[in-house]
XYZ file of C-alpha atoms in Angstrom:
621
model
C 97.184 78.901 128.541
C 99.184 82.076 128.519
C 102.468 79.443 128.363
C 101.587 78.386 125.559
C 102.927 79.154 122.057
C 100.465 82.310 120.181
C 98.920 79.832 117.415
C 98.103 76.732 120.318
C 96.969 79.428 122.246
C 94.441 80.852 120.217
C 93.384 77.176 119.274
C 92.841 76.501 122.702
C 90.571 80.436 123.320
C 88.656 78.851 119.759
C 88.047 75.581 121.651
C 87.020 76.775 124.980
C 84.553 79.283 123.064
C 83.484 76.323 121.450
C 83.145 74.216 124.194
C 81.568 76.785 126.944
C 78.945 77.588 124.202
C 77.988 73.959 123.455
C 77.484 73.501 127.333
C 74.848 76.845 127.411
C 77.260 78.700 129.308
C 77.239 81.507 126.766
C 73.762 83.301 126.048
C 74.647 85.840 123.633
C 77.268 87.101 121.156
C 78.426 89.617 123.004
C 79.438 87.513 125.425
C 81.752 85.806 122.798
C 83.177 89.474 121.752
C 84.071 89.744 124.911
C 86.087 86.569 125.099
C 87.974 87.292 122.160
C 88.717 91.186 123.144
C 90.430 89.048 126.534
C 92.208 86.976 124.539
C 93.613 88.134 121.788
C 96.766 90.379 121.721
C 97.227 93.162 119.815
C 99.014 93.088 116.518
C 98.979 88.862 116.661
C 95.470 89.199 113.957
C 97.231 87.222 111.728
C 98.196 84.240 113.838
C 94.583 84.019 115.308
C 93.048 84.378 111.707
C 94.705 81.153 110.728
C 94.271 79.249 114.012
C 90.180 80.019 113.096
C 90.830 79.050 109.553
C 92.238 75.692 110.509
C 89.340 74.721 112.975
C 87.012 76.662 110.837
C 88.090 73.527 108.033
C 88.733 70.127 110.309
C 84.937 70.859 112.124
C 83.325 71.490 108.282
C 85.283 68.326 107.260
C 83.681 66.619 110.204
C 80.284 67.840 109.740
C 80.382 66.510 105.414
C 81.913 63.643 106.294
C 80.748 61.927 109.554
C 78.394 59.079 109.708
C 77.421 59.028 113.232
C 74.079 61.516 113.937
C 74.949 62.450 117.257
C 78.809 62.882 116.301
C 77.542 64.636 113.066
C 74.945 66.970 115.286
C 77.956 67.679 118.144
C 80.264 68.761 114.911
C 76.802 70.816 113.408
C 76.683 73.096 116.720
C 80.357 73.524 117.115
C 80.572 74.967 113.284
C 77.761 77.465 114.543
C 79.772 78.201 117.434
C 82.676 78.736 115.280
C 81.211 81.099 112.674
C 79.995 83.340 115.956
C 83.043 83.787 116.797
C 84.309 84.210 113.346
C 81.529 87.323 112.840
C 82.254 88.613 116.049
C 86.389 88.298 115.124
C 85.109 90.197 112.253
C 83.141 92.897 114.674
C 86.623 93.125 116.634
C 88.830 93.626 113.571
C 86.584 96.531 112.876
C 86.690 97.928 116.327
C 90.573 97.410 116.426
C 92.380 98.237 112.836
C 93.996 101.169 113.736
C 95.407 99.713 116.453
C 96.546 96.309 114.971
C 97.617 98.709 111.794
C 99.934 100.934 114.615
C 101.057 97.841 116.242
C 101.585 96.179 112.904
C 103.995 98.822 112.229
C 105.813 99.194 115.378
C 106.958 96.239 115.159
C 107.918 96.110 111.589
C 109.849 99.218 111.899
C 111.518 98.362 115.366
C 112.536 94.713 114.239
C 113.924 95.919 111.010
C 117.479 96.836 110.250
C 118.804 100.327 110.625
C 119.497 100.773 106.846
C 115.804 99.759 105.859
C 113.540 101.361 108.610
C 113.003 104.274 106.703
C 111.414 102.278 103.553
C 109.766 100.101 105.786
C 108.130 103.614 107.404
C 107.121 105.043 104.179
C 105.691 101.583 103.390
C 103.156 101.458 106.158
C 102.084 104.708 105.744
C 101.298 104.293 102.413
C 97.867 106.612 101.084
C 97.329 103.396 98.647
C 96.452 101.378 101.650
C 92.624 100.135 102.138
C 92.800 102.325 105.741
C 95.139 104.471 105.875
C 96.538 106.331 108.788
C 95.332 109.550 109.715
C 96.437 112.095 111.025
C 95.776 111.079 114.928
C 96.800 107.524 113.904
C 100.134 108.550 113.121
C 100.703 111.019 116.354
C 99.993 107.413 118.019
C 103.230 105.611 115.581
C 105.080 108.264 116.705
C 104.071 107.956 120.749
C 104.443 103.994 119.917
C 107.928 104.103 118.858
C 109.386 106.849 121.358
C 108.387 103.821 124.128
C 110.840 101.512 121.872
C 113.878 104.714 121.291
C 117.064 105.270 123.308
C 118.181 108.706 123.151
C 119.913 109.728 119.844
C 118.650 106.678 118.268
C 117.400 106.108 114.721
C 113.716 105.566 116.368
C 113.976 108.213 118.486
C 114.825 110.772 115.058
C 111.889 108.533 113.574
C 109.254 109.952 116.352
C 110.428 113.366 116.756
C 110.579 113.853 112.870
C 107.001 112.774 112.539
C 105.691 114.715 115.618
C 107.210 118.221 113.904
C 105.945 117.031 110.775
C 102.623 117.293 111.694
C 103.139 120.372 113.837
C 103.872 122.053 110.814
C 101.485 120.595 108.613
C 98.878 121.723 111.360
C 100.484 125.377 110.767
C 100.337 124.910 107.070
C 97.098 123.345 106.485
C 94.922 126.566 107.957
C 96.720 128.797 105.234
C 96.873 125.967 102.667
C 95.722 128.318 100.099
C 95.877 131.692 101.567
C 98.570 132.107 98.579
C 95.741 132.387 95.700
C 93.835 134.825 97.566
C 97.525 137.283 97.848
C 97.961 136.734 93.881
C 94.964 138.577 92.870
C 95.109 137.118 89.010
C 92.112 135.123 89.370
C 94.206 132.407 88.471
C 95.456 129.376 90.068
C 98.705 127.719 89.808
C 102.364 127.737 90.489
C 103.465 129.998 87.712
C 103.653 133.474 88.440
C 107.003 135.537 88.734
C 110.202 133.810 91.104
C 110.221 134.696 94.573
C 107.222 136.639 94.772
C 103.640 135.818 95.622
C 103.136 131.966 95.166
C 102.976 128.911 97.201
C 106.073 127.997 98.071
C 106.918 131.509 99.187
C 103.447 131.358 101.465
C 104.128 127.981 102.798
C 107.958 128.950 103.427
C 106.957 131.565 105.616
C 104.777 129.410 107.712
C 107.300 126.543 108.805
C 109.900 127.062 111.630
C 112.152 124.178 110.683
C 115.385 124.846 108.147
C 114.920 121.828 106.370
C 111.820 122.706 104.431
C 112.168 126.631 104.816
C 115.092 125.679 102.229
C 113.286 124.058 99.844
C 110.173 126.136 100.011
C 112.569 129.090 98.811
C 113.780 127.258 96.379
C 110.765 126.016 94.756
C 109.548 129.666 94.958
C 113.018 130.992 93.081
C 112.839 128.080 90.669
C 116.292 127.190 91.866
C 117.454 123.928 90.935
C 115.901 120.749 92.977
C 118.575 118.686 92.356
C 121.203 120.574 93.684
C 119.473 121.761 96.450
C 119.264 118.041 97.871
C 123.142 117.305 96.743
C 123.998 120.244 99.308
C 121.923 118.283 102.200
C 125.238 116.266 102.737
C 124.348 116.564 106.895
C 120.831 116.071 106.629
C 119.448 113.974 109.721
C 116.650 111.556 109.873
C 114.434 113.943 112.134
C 114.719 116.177 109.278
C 114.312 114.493 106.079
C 110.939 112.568 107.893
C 109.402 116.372 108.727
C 110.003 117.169 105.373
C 108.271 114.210 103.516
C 105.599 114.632 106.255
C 105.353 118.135 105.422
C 105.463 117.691 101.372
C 103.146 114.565 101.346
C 100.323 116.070 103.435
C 100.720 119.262 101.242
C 99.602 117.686 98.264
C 96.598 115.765 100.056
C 95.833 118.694 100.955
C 95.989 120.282 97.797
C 94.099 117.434 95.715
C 91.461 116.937 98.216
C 90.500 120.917 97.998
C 90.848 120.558 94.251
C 89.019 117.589 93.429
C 85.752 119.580 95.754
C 86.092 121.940 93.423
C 84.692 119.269 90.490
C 81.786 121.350 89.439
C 84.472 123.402 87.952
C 85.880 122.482 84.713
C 88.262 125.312 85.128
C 89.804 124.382 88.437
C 89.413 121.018 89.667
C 90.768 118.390 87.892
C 93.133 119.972 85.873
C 94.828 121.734 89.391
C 94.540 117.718 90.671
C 96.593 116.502 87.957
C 98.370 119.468 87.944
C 99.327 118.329 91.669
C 99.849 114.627 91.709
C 102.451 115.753 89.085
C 104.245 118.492 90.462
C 104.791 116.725 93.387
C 105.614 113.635 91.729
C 108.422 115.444 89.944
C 109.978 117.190 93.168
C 110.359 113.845 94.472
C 111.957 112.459 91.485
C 114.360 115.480 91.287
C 115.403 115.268 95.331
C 115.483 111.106 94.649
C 118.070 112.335 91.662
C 120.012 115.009 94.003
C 120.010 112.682 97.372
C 121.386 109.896 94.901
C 124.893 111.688 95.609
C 124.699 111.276 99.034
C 123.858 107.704 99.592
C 120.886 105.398 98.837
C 118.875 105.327 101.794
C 117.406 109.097 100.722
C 117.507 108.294 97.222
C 115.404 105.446 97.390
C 112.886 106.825 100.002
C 111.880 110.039 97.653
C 111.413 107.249 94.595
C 109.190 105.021 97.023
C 107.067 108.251 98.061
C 107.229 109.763 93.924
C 105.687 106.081 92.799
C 102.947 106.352 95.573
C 101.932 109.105 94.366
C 102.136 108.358 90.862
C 99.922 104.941 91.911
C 97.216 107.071 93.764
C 96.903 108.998 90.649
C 96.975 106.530 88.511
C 94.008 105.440 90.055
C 91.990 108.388 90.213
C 88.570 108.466 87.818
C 89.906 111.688 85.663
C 93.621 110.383 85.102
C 94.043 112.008 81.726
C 94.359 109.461 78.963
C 94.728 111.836 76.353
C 96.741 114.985 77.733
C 96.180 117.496 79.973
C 99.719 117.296 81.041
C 100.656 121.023 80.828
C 98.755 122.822 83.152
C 98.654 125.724 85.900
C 101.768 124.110 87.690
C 103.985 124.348 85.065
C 106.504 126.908 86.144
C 109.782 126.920 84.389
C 111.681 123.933 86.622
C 108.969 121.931 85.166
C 109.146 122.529 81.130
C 110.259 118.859 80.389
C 110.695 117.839 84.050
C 108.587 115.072 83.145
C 111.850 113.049 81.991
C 112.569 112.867 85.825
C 110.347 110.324 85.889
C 111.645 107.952 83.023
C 114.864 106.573 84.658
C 113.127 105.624 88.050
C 110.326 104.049 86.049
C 112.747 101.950 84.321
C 113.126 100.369 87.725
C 109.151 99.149 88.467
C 107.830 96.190 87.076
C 105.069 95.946 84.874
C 101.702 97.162 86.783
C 98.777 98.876 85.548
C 99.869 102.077 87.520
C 103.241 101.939 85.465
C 101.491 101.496 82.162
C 99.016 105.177 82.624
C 102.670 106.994 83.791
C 104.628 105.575 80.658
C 101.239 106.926 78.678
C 101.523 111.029 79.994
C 104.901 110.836 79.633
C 104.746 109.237 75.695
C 102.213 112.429 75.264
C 104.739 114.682 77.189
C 107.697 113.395 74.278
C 105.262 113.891 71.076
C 104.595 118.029 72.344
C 108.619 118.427 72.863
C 108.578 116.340 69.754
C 110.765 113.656 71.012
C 109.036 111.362 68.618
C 111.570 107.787 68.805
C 110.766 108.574 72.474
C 107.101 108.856 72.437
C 106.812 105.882 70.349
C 108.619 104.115 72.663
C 106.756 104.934 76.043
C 103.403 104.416 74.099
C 104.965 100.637 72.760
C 105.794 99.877 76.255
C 102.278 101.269 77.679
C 100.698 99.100 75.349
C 102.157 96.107 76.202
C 101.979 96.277 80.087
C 98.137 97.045 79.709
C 97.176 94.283 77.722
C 99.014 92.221 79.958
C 97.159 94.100 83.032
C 94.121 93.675 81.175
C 93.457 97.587 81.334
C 91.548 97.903 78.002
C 91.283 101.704 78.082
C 94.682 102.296 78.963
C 95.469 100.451 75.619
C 93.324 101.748 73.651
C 94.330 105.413 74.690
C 98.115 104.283 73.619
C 96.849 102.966 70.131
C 95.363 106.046 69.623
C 98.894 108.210 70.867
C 100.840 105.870 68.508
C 98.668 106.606 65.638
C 99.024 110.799 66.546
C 102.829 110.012 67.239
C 103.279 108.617 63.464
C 101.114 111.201 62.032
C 103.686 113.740 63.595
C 106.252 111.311 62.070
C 104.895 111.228 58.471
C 104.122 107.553 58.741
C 100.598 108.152 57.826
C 100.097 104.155 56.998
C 101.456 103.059 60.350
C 99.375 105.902 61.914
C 96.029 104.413 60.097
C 96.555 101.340 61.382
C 96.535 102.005 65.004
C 94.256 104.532 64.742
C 91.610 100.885 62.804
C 93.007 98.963 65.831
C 91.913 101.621 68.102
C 88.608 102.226 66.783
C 88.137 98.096 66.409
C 88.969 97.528 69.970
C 86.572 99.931 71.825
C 83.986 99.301 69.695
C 84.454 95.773 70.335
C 85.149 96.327 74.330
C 81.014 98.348 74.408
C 80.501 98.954 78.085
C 82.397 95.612 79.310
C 85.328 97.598 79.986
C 85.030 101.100 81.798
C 81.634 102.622 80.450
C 82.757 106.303 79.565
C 86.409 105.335 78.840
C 85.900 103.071 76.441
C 83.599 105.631 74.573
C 86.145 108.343 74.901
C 88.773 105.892 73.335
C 86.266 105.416 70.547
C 85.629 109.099 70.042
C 89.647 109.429 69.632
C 90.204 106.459 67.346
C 87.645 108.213 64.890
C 89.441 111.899 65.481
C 92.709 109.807 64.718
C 91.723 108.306 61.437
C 89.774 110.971 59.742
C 93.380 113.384 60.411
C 95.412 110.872 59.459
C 93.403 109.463 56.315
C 93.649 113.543 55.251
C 97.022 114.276 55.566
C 97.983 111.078 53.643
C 95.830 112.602 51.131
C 97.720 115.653 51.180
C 101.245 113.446 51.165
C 99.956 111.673 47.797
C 98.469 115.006 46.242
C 95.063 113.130 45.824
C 92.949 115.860 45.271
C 89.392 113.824 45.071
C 86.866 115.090 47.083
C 85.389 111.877 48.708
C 88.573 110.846 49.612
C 88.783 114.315 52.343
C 84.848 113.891 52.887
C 85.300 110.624 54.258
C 88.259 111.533 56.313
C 86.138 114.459 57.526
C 83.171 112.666 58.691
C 85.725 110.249 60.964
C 86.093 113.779 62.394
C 82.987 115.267 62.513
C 81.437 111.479 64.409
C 84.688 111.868 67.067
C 83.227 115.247 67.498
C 79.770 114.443 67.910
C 80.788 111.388 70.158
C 82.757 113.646 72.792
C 80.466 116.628 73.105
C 78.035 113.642 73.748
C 80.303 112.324 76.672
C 81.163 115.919 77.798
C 84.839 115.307 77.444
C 86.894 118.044 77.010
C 90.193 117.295 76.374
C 88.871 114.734 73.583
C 86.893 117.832 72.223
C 89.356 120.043 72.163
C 91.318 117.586 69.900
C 88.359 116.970 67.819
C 88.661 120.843 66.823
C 92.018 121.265 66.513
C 91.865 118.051 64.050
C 89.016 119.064 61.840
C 90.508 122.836 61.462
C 93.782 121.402 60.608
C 91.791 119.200 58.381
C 89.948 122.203 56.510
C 93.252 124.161 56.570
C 94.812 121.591 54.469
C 91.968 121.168 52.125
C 91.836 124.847 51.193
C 88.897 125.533 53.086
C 90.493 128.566 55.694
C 86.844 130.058 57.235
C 85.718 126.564 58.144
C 89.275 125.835 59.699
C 89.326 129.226 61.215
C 85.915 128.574 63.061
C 87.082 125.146 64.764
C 90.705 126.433 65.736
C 88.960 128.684 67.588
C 86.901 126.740 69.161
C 89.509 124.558 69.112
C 91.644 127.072 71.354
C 88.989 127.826 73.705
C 88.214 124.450 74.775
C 91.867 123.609 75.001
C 92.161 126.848 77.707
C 89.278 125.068 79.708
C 91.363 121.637 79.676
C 94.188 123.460 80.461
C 96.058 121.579 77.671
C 98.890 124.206 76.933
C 100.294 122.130 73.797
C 96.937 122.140 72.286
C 96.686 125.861 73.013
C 99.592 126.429 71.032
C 99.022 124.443 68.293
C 95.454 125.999 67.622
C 96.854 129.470 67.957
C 100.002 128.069 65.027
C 97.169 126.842 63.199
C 95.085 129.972 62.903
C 97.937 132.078 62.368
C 98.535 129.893 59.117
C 94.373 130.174 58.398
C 95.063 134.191 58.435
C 97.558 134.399 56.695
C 96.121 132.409 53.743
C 93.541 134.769 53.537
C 95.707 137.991 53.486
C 94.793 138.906 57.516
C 98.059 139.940 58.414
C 96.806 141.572 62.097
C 95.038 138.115 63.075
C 98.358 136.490 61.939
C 100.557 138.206 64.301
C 98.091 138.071 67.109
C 97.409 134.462 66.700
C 101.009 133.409 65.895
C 102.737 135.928 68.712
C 100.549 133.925 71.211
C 101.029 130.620 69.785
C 104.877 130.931 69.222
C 105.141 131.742 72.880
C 102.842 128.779 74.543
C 104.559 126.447 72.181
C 108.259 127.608 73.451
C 107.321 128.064 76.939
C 106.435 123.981 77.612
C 109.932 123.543 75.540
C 107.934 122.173 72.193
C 110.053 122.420 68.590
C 106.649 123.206 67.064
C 107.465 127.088 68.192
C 109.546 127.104 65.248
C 106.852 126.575 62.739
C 104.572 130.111 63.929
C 107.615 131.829 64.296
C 109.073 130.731 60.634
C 105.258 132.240 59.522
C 105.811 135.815 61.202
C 109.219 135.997 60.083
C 108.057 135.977 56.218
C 105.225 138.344 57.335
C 107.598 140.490 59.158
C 109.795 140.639 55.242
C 107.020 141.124 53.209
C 104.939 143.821 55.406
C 107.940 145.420 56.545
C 108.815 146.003 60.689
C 107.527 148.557 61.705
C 103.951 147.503 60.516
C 104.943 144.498 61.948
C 105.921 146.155 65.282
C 103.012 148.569 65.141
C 100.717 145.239 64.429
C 101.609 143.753 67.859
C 101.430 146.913 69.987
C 98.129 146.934 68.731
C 97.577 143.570 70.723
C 99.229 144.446 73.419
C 96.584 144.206 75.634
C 94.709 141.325 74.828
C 97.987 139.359 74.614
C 99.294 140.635 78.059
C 95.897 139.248 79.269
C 97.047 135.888 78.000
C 100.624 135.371 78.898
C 101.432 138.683 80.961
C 103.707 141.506 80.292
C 106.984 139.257 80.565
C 105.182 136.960 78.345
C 104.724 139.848 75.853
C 108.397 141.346 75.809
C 109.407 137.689 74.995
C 107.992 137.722 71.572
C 110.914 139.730 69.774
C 113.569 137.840 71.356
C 111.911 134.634 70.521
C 111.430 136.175 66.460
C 115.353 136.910 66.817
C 116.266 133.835 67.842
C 114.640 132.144 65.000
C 116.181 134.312 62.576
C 119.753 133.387 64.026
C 119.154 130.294 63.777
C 117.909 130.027 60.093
């Protein structure tokens, strides 16, 4: 039998199952299991699957269609026979995944050509798979393909690479966070001053190998990423593999301590996010950098940056509606979110593609990159109706109708706002249960603020015309602290405050900024932080409080500037006429008198910041 080619073979280890069984020779179906664990080879599943398919078929054809009762009886026991061994193939499929996944890949890798081995690596160890390998599994690739390397070999820099990767990651993974405990800000992220206490400082320390020492110390001086990988002009395989070993298990590491933490609105979700995007981005950047070196590298870093942009896509709080700006966002990341349009550009249209194109059409509106925006959110749209992800396009009806708002096209933003509100009260439950409700809690938010500033546009000063608009707001509000969704609640403040500011009505507006503000910290929505803080400096200064006005509007002018958004301009254009008509040193003596509630905020850097940003303005004018 063994002469034989694989798929007669297996036909022939069906049959004889078959046949042995029909005769009584086989008592028990573990007797089968143990046929098939005899006979099959390792990493052939595939072949044997389809030889049992085939008989499987011509023996249930046999048993519809024959006429003769004993022939029709034989065929009746034989399809028993052959649906024991097709539960116990099951059993041994089970048993022997890992190793039909390691011998799977082996041979993938070792039959491939030089030039694509390394995708075809970062392929089969894909997170997104249904069974992954772990961390044992892939000490066993590594064993596997030393057997198949000659020295100095590609698969020989393939197995060695791998094995130090996970030396270090061993290293790394018992001080994983042994950083936040050193920073003693009771804080977590990767802000924090270059160079000093941090991650990537930590982590640097803790790994042996140049490779990633290099790029932990640049990370940590927020150094550029991109020119740190054009300079890696004699990087080997062995090295780059450690260092995507190193990186990838990093932020696994990171999210899976994070998204523990889920009883915490404060910390877990918004430091996962924070984390599949971070990470995201450094790959994009070295994908950008390694691009001048050739396209092997170039192309790996984009395979790894779109795995784990699918992972996250994928993940129950992927934030529809913001929550972009977060605790990672040191200063190499103000708008390093465009890294991630141009390799985009490449992928086809998936589901995964369409939730990326959404952050990053939210990411455009706070820089105000509005044409842009609109045209991620356009995109979005069309990729998830086609996916048939219905709260994916809701969410970008509802960012179109905020993006025109921000445009002045209050019409166009009523419209998709009605659309919005139409389709997830249409969808109900039928299409993700809380999503859909969140969707409809934003398409209400969306028309009540745009239905009042087109009020505001067309000087209609009738009162229904704002009540109306404001009870849109107030049932969005109502609807998300129903759901317990922050980042929608958050909005729903900062929209009706806005709302009240433009109406005249400064105490009501002042009351939901703030809360508006508050709930935005707990999101960890920095562009919503700002904007509430612009907002109540505005609400002050209507009503003559000129030391709430430079508190509010010191704190939002800074926020605003530090994620790169134009809106800095508009608190900073406020303080400016406040500075001329109180005079500067009330002015000055105004914001010493805050010092220390607005170092508390944004730190003492943060704080000697303000003037230079107020001067800057002014030159500008």
């Amino acid at each position: 039998m063994s002469e034989l080619p694989l798929r007669d073979r297996y036909l022939a280890l069906i049959d004889e199952i078959v046949e042995t069984t029909l005769k009584g020779k086989i008592s028990s179906v573990e007797q089968v299991y143990q046929m098939l664990l005899k006979g099959i080879t390792s990493g052939t599943g595939e072949v044997f699957e389809l030889a049992l398919s085939d008989r499987l078929n011509a023996i249930q054809s046999q048993v519809d269609n024959e006429k003769d009762e004993l022939k029709k009886a034989k065929a009746t026991r034989s399809l028993r026979a052959i649906k024991t061994i097709q539960s116990q193939w099951e059993r041994w499929q089970e048993q022997n995944k890992a190793t039909e996944a390691i011998a799977s890949a082996v041979k993938e890798i070792t039959t491939a050509d030089a030039d694509e081995r390394l995708a075809i690596f970062l392929r089969v160890t894909d997170p997104n798979h249904k069974n992954p390998l772990n961390l044992a599994q892939l000490q066993q690739l590594s064993k596997a393909l030393q057997q198949f390397a000659q020295a100095n070999s590609d698969l020989q820099e393939f197995s060695e690479g791998i094995t130090r990767g996970l030396t270090s990651w061993q290293r790394l993974q018992d001080n994983l966070l042994s950083w936040m405990y050193q920073q003693n800000q009771g804080s977590l992220g990767f802000g924090g001053v270059p160079g000093e206490l941090g991650p990537w400082a930590s982590w640097g320390k803790q790994v042996n190998s140049e490779l990633p020492q290099r790029l932990f110390r640049t990370l940590a001086m927020e150094e550029s990423i991109i020119q740190f990988a054009e300079q890696q002009r004699g990087v080997t395989l062995r090295d780059w593999v450690e260092m995507a070993i190193i990186l990838q298990y990093l932020q696994r590491g990171l999210v899976n301590w994070f998204d523990q933490q889920a009883y915490d609105v404060k910390a877990g979700p918004k430091l996962s996010i924070s984390t599949f995007l971070t990470f995201a981005v450094i790959w994009s950047q070295l994908a950008s950098g390694f691009g001048s070196i050739g396209t092997v590298y170039c192309d790996a870093c984009s395979q790894i940056m779109f795995q784990i942009l699918r992972t996250f896509a994928q993940r129950p709080y992927f934030p529809f509606y913001g929550g972009i700006f977060a605790s990672f966002s040191g200063t190499y990341l103000r708008d390093a979110l465009d890294y991630l349009d141009e390799p985009l550009q490449k992928v086809e249209g998936t589901q995964e593609k369409a939730r990326i194109l959404t952050l990053l059409g939210y990411s455009q509106r706070a820089l105000g990159q509005y044409q842009r925006a609109l045209d991620f959110h356009q995109q979005a749209l069309e990729i998830a109706r086609y996916a048939g992800d219905r709260p994916c396009e809701i969410a970008n009806l509802n960012h179109l109708s905020r993006t025109y708002v921000q445009e002045q096209n209050y019409a166009e933003a009523i419209n998709y706002s009605q659309r919005a509100l139409i389709l997830s009260r249409q969808a109900g439950d039928a299409y993700g249960g809380q999503s859909q409700r969140t969707g409809e809690a934003n398409a209400l938010v969306n028309l009540g603020y745009s239905e009042v500033m087109q009020a505001q546009e067309l000087e209609n000063l009738e009162p229904e015309t704002y009540e109306a608009a404001i009870n849109y707001l107030e049932q969005g509000l109502k609807l998300s602290e129903k759901l317990g969704d922050i980042q929608s609640k958050a909005l729903c403040f900062s929209s009706l405050g806005i709302a009240y500011l433009v109406v005249g009505q400064h105490q009501a507006a002042i009351k939901y900024l703030e809360d508006g503000f508050k709930t935005a910290q707990v999101s960890g929505d920095l562009y919503l932080q700002g904007r509430n803080l612009a907002y109540l400096a505005e609400a002050y200064y209507h009503l003559q409080n000129a030391e709430k006005t430079v508190y509010t509007g010191c704190l939002g002018m800074y926020l605003l500037e530090q994620i790169a958004s134009i809106e800095w301009r508009q608190p900073a254009g406020l303080l400016t006429i406040l500075q001329g008509q109180i005079g500067i040193e009330d002015f000055q003596n105004l914001l010493q008198q805050h010092r220390p509630k607005i170092i508390a905020v944004i730190g003492v850097d943060g704080y000697d910041h303000i003037p230079k940003l107020l001067q800057e303005y002014k030159q500008d004018i």
